[in-house]
Tab-separated table of C-alpha atoms in Angstrom:
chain	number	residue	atom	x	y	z
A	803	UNK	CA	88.980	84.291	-19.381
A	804	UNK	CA	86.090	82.138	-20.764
A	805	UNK	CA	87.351	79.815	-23.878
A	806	UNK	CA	85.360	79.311	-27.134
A	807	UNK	CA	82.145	77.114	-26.971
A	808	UNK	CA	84.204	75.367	-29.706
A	809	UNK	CA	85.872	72.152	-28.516
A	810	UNK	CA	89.100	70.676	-30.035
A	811	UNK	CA	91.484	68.162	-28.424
A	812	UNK	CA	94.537	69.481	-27.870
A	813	UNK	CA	97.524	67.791	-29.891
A	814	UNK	CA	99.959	66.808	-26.725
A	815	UNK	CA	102.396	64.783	-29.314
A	816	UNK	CA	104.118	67.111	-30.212
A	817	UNK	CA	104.318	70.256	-28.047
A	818	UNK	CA	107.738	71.262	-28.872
A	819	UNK	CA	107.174	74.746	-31.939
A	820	UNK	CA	106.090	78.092	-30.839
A	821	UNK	CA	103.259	77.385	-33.030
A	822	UNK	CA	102.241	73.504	-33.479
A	823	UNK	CA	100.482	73.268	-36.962
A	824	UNK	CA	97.957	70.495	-37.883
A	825	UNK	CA	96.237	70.897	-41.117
A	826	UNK	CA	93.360	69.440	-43.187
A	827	UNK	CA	92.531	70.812	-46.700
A	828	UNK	CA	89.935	70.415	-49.504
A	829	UNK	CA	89.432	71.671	-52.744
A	830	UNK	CA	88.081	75.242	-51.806
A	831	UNK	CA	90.519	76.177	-48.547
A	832	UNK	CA	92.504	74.714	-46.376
A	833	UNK	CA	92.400	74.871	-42.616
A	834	UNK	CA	95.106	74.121	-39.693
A	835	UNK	CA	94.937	73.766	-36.386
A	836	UNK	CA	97.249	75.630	-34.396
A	837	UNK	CA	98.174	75.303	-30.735
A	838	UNK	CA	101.425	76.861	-28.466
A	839	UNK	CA	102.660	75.849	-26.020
A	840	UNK	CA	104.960	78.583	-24.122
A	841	UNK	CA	104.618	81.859	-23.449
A	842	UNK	CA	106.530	83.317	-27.136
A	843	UNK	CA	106.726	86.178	-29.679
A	844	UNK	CA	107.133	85.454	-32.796
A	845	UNK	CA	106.708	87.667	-36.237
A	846	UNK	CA	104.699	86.492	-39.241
A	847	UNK	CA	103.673	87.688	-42.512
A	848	UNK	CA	101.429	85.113	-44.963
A	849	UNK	CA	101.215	85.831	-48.860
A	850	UNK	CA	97.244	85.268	-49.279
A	851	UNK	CA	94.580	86.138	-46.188
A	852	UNK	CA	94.018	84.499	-43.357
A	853	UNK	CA	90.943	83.756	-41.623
A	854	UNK	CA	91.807	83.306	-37.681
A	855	UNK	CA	89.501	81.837	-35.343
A	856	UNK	CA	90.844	81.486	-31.592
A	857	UNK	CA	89.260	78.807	-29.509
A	858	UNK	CA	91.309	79.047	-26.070
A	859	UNK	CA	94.079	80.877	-24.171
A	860	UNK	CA	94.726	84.765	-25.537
A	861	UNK	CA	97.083	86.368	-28.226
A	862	UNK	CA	98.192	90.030	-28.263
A	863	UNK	CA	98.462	91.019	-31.619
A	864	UNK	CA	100.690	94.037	-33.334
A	865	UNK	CA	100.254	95.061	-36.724
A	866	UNK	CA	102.819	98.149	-37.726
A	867	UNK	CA	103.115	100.574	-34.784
A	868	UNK	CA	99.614	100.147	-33.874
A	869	UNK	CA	98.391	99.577	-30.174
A	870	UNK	CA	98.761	95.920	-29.453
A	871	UNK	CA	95.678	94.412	-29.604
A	872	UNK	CA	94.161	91.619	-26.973
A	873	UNK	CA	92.554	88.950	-29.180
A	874	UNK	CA	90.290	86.441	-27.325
A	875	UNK	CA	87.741	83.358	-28.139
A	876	UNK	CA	85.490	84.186	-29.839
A	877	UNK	CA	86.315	86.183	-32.716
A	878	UNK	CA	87.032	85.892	-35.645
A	879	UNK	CA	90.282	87.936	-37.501
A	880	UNK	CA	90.815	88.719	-41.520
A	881	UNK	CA	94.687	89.297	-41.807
A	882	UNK	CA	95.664	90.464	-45.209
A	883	UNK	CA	98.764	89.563	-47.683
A	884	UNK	CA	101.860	90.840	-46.398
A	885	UNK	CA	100.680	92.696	-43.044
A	886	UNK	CA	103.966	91.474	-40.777
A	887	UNK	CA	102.091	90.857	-37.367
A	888	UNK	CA	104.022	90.208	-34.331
A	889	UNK	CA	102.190	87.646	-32.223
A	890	UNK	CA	102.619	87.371	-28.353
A	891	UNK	CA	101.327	84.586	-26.293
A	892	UNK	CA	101.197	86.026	-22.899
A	893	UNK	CA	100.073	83.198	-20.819
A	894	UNK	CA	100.359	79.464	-22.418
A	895	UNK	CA	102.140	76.975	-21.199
A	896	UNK	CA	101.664	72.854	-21.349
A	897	UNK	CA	98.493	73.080	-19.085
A	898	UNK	CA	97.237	75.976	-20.718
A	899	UNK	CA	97.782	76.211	-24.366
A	900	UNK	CA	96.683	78.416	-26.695
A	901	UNK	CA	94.535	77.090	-29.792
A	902	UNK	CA	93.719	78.613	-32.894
A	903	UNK	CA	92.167	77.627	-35.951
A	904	UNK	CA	93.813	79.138	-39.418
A	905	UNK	CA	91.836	79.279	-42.615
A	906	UNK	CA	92.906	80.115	-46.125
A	907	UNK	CA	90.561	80.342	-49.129
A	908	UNK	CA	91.135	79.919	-52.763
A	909	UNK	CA	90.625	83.291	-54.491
A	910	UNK	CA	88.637	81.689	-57.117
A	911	UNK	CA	85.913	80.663	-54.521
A	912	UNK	CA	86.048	84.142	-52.952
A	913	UNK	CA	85.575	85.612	-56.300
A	914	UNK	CA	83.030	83.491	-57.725
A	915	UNK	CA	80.641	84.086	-54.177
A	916	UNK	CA	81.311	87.597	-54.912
A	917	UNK	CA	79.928	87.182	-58.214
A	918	UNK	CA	76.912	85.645	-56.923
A	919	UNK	CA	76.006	87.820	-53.982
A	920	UNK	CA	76.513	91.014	-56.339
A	921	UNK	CA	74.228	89.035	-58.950
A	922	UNK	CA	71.601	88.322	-56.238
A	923	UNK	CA	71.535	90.699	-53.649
A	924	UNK	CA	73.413	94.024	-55.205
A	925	UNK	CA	73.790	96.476	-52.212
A	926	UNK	CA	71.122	99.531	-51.502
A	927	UNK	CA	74.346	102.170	-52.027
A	928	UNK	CA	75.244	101.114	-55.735
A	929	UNK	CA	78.249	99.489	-54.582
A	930	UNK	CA	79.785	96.173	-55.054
A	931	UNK	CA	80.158	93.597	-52.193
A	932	UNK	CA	83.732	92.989	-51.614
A	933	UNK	CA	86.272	91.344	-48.974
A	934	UNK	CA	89.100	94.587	-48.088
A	935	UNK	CA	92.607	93.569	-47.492
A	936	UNK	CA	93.522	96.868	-46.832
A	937	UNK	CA	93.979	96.119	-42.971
A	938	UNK	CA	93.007	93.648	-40.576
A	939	UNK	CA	89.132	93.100	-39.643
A	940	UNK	CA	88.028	91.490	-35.991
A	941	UNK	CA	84.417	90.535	-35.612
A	942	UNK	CA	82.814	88.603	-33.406
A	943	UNK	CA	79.935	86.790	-34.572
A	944	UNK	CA	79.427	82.936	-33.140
A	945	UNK	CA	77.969	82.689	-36.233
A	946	UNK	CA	80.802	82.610	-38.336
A	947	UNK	CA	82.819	81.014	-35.751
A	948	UNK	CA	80.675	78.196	-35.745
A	949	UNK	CA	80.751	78.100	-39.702
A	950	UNK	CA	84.697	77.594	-39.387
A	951	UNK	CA	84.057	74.945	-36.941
A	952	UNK	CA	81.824	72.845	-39.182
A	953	UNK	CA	84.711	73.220	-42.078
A	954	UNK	CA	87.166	71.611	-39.784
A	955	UNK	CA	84.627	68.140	-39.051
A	956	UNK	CA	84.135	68.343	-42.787
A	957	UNK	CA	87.980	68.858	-43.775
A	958	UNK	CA	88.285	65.634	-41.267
A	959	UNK	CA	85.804	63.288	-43.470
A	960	UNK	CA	86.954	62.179	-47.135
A	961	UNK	CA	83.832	61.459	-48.879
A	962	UNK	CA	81.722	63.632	-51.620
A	963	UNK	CA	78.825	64.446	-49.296
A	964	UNK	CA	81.437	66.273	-46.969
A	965	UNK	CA	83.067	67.696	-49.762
A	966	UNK	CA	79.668	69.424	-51.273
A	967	UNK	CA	78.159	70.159	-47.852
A	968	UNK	CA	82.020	71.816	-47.486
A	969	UNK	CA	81.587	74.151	-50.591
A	970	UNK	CA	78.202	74.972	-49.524
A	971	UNK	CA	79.037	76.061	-45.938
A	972	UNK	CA	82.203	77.628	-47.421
A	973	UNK	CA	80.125	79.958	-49.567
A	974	UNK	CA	77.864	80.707	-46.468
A	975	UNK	CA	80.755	81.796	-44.499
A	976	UNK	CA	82.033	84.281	-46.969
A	977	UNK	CA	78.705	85.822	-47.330
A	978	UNK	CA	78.580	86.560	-44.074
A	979	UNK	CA	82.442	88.216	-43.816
A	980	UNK	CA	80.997	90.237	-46.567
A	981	UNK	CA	78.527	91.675	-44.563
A	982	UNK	CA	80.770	91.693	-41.503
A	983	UNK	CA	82.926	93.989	-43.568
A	984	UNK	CA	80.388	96.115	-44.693
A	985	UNK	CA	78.751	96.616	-41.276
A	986	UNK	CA	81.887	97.572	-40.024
A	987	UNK	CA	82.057	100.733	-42.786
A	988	UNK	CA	79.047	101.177	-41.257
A	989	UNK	CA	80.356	101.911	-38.200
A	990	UNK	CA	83.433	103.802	-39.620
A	991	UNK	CA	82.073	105.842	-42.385
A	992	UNK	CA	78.013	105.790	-42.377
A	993	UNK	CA	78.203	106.177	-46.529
A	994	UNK	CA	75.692	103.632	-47.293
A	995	UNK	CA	72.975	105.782	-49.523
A	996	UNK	CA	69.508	105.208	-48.265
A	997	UNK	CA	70.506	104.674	-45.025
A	998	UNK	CA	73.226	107.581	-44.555
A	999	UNK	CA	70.968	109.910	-43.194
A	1000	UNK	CA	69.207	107.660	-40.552
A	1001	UNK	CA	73.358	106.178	-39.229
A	1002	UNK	CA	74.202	110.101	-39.440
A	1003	UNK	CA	71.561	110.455	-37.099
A	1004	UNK	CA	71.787	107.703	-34.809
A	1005	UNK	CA	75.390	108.602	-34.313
A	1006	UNK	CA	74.773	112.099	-33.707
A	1007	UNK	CA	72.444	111.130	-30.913
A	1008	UNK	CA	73.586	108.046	-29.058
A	1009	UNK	CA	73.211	109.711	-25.883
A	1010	UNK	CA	69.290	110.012	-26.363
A	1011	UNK	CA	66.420	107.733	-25.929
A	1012	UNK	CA	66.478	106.174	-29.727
A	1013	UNK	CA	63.217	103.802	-30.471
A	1014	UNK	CA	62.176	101.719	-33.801
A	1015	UNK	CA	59.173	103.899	-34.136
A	1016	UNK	CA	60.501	107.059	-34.058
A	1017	UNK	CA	63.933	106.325	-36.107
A	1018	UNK	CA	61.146	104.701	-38.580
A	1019	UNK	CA	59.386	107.847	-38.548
A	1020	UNK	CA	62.174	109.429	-39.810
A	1021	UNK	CA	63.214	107.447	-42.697
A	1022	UNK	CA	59.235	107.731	-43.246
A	1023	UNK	CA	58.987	103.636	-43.595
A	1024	UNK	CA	57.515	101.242	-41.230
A	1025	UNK	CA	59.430	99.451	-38.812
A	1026	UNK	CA	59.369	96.444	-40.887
A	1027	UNK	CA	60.799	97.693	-43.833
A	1028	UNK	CA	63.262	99.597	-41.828
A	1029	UNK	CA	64.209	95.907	-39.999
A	1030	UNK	CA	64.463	94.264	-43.336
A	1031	UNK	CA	66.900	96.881	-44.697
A	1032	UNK	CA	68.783	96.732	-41.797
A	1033	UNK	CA	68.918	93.242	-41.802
A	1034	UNK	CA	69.326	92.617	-45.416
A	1035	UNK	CA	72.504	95.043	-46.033
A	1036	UNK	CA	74.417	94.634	-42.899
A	1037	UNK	CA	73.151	91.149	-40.839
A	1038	UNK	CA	72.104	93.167	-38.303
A	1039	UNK	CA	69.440	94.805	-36.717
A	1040	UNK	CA	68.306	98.772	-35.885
A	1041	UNK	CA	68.531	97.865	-32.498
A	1042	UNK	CA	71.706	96.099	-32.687
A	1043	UNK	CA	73.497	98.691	-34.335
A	1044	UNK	CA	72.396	101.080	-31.902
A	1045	UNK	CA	73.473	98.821	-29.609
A	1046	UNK	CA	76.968	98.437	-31.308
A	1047	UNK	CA	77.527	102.026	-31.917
A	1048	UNK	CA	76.913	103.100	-28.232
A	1049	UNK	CA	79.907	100.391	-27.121
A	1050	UNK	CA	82.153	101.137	-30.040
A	1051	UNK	CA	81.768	104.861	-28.640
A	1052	UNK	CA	82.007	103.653	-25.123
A	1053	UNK	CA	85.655	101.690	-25.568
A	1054	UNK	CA	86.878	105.058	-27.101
A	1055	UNK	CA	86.070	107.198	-24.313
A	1056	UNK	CA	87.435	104.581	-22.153
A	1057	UNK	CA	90.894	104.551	-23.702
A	1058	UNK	CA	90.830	108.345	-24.573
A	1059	UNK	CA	89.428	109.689	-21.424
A	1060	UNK	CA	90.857	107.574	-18.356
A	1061	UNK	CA	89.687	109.938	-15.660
A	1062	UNK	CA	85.538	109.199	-16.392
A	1063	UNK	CA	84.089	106.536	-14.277
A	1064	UNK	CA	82.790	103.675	-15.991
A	1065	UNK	CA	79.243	104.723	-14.725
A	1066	UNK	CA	80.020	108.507	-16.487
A	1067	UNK	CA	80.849	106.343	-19.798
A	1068	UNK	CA	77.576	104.345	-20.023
A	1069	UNK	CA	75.322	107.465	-19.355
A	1070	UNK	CA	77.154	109.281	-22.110
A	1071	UNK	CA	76.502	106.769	-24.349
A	1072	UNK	CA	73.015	106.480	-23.818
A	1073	UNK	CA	72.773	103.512	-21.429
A	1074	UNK	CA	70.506	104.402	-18.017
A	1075	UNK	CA	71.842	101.459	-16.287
A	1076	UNK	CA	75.845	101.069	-16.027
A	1077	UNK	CA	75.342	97.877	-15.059
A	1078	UNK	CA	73.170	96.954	-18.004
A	1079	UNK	CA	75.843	98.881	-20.376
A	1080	UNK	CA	78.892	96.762	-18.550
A	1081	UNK	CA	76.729	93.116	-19.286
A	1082	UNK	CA	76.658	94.448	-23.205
A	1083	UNK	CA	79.872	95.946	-23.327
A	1084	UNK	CA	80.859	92.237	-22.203
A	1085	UNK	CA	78.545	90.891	-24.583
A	1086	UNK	CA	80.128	92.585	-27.754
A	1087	UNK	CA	83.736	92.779	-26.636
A	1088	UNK	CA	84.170	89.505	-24.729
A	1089	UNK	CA	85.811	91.875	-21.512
A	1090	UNK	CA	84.538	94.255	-19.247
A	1091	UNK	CA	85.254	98.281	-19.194
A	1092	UNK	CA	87.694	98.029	-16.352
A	1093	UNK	CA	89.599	95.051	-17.972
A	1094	UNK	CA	89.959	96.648	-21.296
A	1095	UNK	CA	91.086	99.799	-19.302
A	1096	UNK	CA	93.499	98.055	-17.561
A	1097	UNK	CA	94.755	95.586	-20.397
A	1098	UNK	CA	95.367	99.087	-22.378
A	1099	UNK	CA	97.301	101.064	-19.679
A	1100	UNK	CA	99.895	97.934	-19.369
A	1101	UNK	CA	100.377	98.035	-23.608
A	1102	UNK	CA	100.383	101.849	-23.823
């Protein structure tokens, strides 16, 4: 299991909680380090969001009777107000901890960048930006990852210039959740106005040969203005959604359909090459087919 490309020194002084806390805080958010040191469940339930970013060793995660999930470096988790999670930490130990890094946000901040990204950039459907507590969100963008990082060198350093490059990169970060979110009801939903009937499509047809030209052709735009759209609403690409959509479809048929070979998966999906589809598929979801197969199996 490859750890985050994120490096913090583990905290060996005191190794004695399930969960170790260290935390640094400035006007905006506050952000803790968190490392464990056993392999432990334990049950928690915060009273504003949290922001999780894990940097090394693995969690499984259960949220209500759900599927336990396998959360790895990474990635980056939303957990909203009172969601009770339990939390297992299958393999640390003293030589192999696990480390997270926690992040809350004042609400004001999160409203106020609200405010200014539906100021500035209103959406294409009508619809206001906004972050959803209505369930937890994983994404996995090194991106934001690397955003959370810089907050905790700039929590670390008590002068003004930290504290205004802090606010800045703050605001930065939450624009980019937002449009984490809302490329994720991409992927669920496909209501996003102009660009309904082009998703409709492309999800209809994953399984065919899908180029920029001729999905441009069909919104009747070039493939510039179809990239900028793309790129503008969601922080991602034509291609990349494709891209997304075919493994999102893939790890479905993997967990719903057990007796398809991974090879059967990746040419219903639309991939030619399995072992192409397998080096995205590892790409996106940090795992390969067979290991997320397998990981599921033992939780189900």
């Amino acid at each position: 299991m490859k750890d985050s490309i994120l490096n913090i020194p583990i905290n060996y002084v005191n190794t004695e909680p399930a969960d170790n806390k260290r935390s640094f805080g400035m006007e905006s958010f506050e952000l803790s380090v968190l490392e464990t040191f056993e392999t432990t469940t334990i049950k928690q339930r915060f009273q504003e969001p949290i922001f999780y970013n894990l940097l090394r060793g693995k969690k499984l995660m259960k949220f209500k009777n759900d599927i336990p999930i396998e959360y790895l470096p990474g990635s980056t988790m939303i957990v909203p107000p009172n969601l009770e999670m339990e939390v297992n930490f299958p393999d640390s130990s003293l030589v192999n901890p696990t480390q997270c890094l926690s992040l809350t946000i004042d609400k004001m901040k999160i409203a106020s960048s609200l405010s200014l990204l539906n100021e500035r950039y209103p959406r294409l459907d009508g619809q206001l930006w906004q972050l959803s507590m209505k369930d937890y969100s994983v994404f996995t963008n090194e991106e934001i990852s690397s955003l959370i990082y810089k907050l905790y060198h700039l929590a670390n350093q008590n002068t003004q210039e930290a504290r205004i490059i802090a606010e800045l990169t703050l605001t930065e970060l939450l624009v980019l959740l937002f449009q984490s979110q809302n490329r994720k009801d991409l992927f669920l939903n496909n209501s996003f106005g102009a660009l309904n009937d082009l998703v409709r499509y492309i999800q209809d047809n994953l399984d065919s040969e899908l180029t920029i030209a001729f999905l441009s052709q069909q919104m009747s735009m070039s493939k510039t203005t179809l990239f900028r759209t793309f790129k503008r609403e969601f922080n991602i690409t034509p291609l990349e959604y494709i891209n997304k959509a075919r493994i999102e479809r893939a790890k479905r048929i993997l967990i719903e359909q057990p007796h398809l070979t991974i090879a059967e998966i990746s040419y219903l999906v639309g991939f030619e090459n399995p072992n192409y589809f397998t080096r995205l598929f590892k790409q996106y979801l940090h795992t390969t087919p067979t290991i997320l197969r397998k990981t599921n199996q033992k939780l189900s």
